[in-house]
XYZ file of C-alpha atoms in Angstrom:
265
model
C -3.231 49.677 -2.468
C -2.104 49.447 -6.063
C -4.827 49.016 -8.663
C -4.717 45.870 -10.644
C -3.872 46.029 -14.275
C -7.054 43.852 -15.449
C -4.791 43.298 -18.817
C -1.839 42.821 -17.261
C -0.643 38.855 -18.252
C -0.042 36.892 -15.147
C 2.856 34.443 -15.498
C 1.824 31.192 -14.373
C 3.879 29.036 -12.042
C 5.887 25.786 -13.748
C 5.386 24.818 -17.383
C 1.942 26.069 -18.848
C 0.354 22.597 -20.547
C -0.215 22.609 -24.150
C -3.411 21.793 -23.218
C -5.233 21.952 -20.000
C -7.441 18.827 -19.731
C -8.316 16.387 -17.222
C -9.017 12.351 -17.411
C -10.699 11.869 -14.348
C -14.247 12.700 -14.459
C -16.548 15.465 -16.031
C -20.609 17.088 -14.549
C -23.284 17.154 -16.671
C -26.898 17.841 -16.213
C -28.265 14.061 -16.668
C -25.229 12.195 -15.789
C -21.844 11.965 -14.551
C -18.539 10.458 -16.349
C -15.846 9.187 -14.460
C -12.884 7.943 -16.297
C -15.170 7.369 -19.172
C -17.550 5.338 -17.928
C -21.011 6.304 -16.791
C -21.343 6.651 -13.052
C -24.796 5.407 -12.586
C -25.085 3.299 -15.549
C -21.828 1.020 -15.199
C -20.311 1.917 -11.762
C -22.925 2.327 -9.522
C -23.770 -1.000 -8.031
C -21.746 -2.674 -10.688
C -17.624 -1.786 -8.803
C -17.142 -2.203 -4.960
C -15.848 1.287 -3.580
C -12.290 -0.282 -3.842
C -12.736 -1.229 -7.530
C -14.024 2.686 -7.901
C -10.349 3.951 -6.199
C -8.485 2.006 -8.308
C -10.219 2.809 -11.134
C -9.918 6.786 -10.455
C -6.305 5.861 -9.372
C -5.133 4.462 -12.576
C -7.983 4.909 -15.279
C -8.715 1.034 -15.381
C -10.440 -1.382 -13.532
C -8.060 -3.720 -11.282
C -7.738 -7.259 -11.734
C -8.614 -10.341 -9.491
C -5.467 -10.119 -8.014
C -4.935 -6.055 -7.812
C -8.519 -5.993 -6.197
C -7.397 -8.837 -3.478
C -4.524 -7.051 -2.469
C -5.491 -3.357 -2.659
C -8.430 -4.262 0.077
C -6.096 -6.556 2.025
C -3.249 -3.571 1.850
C -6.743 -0.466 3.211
C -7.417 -3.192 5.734
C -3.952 -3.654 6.887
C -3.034 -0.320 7.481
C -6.295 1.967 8.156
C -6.167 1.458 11.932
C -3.387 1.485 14.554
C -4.963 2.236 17.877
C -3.958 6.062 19.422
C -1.453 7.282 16.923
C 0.110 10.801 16.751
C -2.114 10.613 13.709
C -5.466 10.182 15.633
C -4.643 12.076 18.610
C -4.210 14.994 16.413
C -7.713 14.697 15.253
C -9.600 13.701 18.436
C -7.857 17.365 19.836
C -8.607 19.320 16.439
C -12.671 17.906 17.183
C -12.286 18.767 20.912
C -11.167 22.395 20.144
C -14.083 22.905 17.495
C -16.666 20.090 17.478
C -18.164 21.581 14.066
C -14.845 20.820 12.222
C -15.447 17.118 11.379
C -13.263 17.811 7.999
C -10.570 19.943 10.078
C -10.438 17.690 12.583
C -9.554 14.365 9.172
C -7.124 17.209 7.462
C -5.170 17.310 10.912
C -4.741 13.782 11.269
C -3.928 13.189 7.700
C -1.631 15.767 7.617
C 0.516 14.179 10.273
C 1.426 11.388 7.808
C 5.260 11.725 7.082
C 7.903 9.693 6.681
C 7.918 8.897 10.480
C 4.046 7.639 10.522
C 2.040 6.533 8.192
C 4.019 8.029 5.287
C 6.686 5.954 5.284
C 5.496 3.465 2.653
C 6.554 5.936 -0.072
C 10.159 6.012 0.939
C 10.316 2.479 0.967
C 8.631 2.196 -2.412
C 11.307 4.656 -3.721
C 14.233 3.116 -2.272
C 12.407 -0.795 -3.789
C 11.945 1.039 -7.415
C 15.926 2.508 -7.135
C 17.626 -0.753 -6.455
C 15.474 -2.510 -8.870
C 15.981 -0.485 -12.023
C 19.661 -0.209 -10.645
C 20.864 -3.374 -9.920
C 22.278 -2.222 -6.640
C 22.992 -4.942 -3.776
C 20.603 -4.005 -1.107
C 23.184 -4.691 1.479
C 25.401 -2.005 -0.649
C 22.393 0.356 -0.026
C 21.585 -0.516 3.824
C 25.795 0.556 4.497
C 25.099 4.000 3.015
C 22.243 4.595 4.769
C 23.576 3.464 8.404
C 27.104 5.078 7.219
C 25.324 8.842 6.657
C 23.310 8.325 9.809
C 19.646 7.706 8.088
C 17.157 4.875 9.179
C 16.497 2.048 6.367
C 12.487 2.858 5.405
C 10.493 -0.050 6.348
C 12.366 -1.694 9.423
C 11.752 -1.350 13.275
C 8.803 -0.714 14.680
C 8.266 0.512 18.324
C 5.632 -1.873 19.111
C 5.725 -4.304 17.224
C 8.609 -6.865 18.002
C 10.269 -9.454 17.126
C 8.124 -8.958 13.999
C 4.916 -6.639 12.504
C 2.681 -9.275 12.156
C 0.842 -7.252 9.783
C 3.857 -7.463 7.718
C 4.196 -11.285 7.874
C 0.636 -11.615 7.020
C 1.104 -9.384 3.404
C 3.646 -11.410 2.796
C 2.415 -14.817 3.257
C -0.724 -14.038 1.066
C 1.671 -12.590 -1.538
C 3.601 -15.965 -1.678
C 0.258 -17.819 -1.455
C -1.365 -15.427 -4.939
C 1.957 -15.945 -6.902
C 2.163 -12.416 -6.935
C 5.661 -11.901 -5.473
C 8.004 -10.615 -7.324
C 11.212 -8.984 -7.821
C 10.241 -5.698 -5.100
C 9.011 -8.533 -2.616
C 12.524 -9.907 -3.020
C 14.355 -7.533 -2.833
C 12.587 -6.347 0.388
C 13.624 -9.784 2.453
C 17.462 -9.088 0.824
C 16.665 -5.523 2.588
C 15.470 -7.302 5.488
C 19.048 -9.566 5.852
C 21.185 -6.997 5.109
C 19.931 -4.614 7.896
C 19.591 -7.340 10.082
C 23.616 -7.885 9.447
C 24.003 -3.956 9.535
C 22.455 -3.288 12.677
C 24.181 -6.693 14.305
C 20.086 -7.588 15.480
C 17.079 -8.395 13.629
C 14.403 -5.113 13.285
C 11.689 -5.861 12.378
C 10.028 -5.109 8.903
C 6.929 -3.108 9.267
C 3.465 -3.124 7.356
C 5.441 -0.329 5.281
C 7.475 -2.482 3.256
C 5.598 -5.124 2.440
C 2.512 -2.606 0.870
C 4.957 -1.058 -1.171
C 6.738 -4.107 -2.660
C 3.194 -5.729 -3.019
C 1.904 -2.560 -4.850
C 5.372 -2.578 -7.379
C 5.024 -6.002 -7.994
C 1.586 -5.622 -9.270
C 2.337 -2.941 -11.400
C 1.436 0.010 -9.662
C 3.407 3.425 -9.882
C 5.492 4.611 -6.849
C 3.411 7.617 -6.928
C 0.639 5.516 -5.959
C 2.073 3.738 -2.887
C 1.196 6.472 -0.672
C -2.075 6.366 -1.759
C -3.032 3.331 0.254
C -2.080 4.696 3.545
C -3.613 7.865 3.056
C -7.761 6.478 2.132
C -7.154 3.608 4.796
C -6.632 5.959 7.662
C -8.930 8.461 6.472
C -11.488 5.783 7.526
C -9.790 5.461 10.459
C -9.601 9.078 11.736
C -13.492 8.523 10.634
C -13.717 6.198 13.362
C -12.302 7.759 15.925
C -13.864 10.779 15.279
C -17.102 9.700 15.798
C -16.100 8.098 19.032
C -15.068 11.294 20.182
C -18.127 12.977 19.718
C -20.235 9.884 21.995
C -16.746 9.616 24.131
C -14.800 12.523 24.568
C -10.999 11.709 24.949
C -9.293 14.977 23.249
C -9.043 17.094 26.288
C -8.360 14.294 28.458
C -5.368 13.798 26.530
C -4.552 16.908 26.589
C -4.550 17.371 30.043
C -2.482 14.649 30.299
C -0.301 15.658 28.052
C 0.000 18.788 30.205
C 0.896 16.732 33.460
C 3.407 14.781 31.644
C 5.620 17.321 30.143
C 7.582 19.553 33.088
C 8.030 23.074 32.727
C 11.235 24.612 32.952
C 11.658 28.489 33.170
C 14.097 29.784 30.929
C 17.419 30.233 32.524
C 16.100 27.163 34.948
């Protein structure tokens, strides 16, 4: 083994900051400061936990409208029944019943652009045509011309429409808060529609990103939403698993299901 220079000068990874300094919160021995507010003074039974993540999210409190919507958006997507998502965990707890945090991590890490993830893709593709000026429709042909799935549409449940979808929506018209991302996401929604010759349906996806752009969040923060919500749901499911075991059940079934064919077979 080769000793260590202890003076050596590691070279850091990326750009070094000017300075290195965090906003979000900061210890000390008689109180705690998060985004510059005392934690026990002005936060603590003063901000519902949803007010709190927004607040840590962005630095700022939300408004009426942001604080409707980002609880409608948690509610909307932190639960979906026996997901690749949850499965993952319920197997992860089976395997080592001590790993309540391995077990969330595995779940959560199945969250892609497939499940769960793919509000941030449709968020990107929302933020590109607006600050573009692209014709959705324009966009849709590219997509279905190099192969790729339009973010946001078809569902493999939910048919003729994601009525979790319709219901963002409706609310969204019913606030006044939607804008030019909510329209553009219906133009999505027609042009698809006429690109695929059939309807798909648009999933919860869309709608919580062009909800979240119109009320002035970042795209970086679209995926956000999706992550906390089913974090609660993993939660749930989790702690059914420990009073109802399912995790090597589905295993085993998983087992039956799947054929095994010898190489060379």
């Amino acid at each position: 083994m080769v000793p260590r220079d202890e003076g050596a000068c590691v070279t850091p990874i990326g750009k070094e900051p000017e300075r290195a300094v965090s906003g979000i919160a900061q210890a000390h021995a008689d109180r705690v400061e998060v985004r510059g507010r005392d934690l026990t003074g002005e936060l603590m039974g003063h901000v519902t936990f949803t007010e709190h993540f927004h607040l840590l999210l962005t630095g700022r409190l939300p408004t009426g409208e942001q604080r409707f919507f980002l609880d409608l958006l948690l509610v909307a997507i932190a639960e979906h029944g026996l997901m690749p998502t949850s499965i993952a965990a319920r197997m992860t707890l089976a395997a080592d019943p001590s790993a309540l945090q391995g077990a969330v991590a595995a779940g959560i890490l199945g969250a892609g652009p497939v499940v769960l993830g793919t509000s941030e893709g449709c968020a990107r593709l929302l933020d590109d045509l607006a600050r573009s000026g692209r014709d959705p429709a324009e966009a849709v042909a590219a997509l279905r011309d190099a192969g790729e799935k339009v973010p946001g549409f078809g569902h493999p449940v939910h048919r003729p429409v994601d009525p979790r979808a319709v219901r963002i929506l409706e609310l969204a018209d019913e606030h006044g808060v939607a804008g030019v991302h909510v329209a553009l996401a219906r133009r999505l929604e027609d042009a698809v529609a006429q690109a695929w010759s059939k309807p798909l349906p648009m999933n919860v996806s869309m709608p919580i990103a062009a909800v979240m752009l119109d009320l002035g969040y970042p795209v970086s923060a679209v995926k956000a939403v999706p992550l906390l919500a089913r974090t609660a749901g993993l939660l749930a499911h989790l702690a059914e698993e420990q009073e109802r075991p399912l995790g090597f059940y589905l295993a085993g079934k998983a087992e039956e299901a799947v054929e095994y064919e010898a190489p060379g077979g």
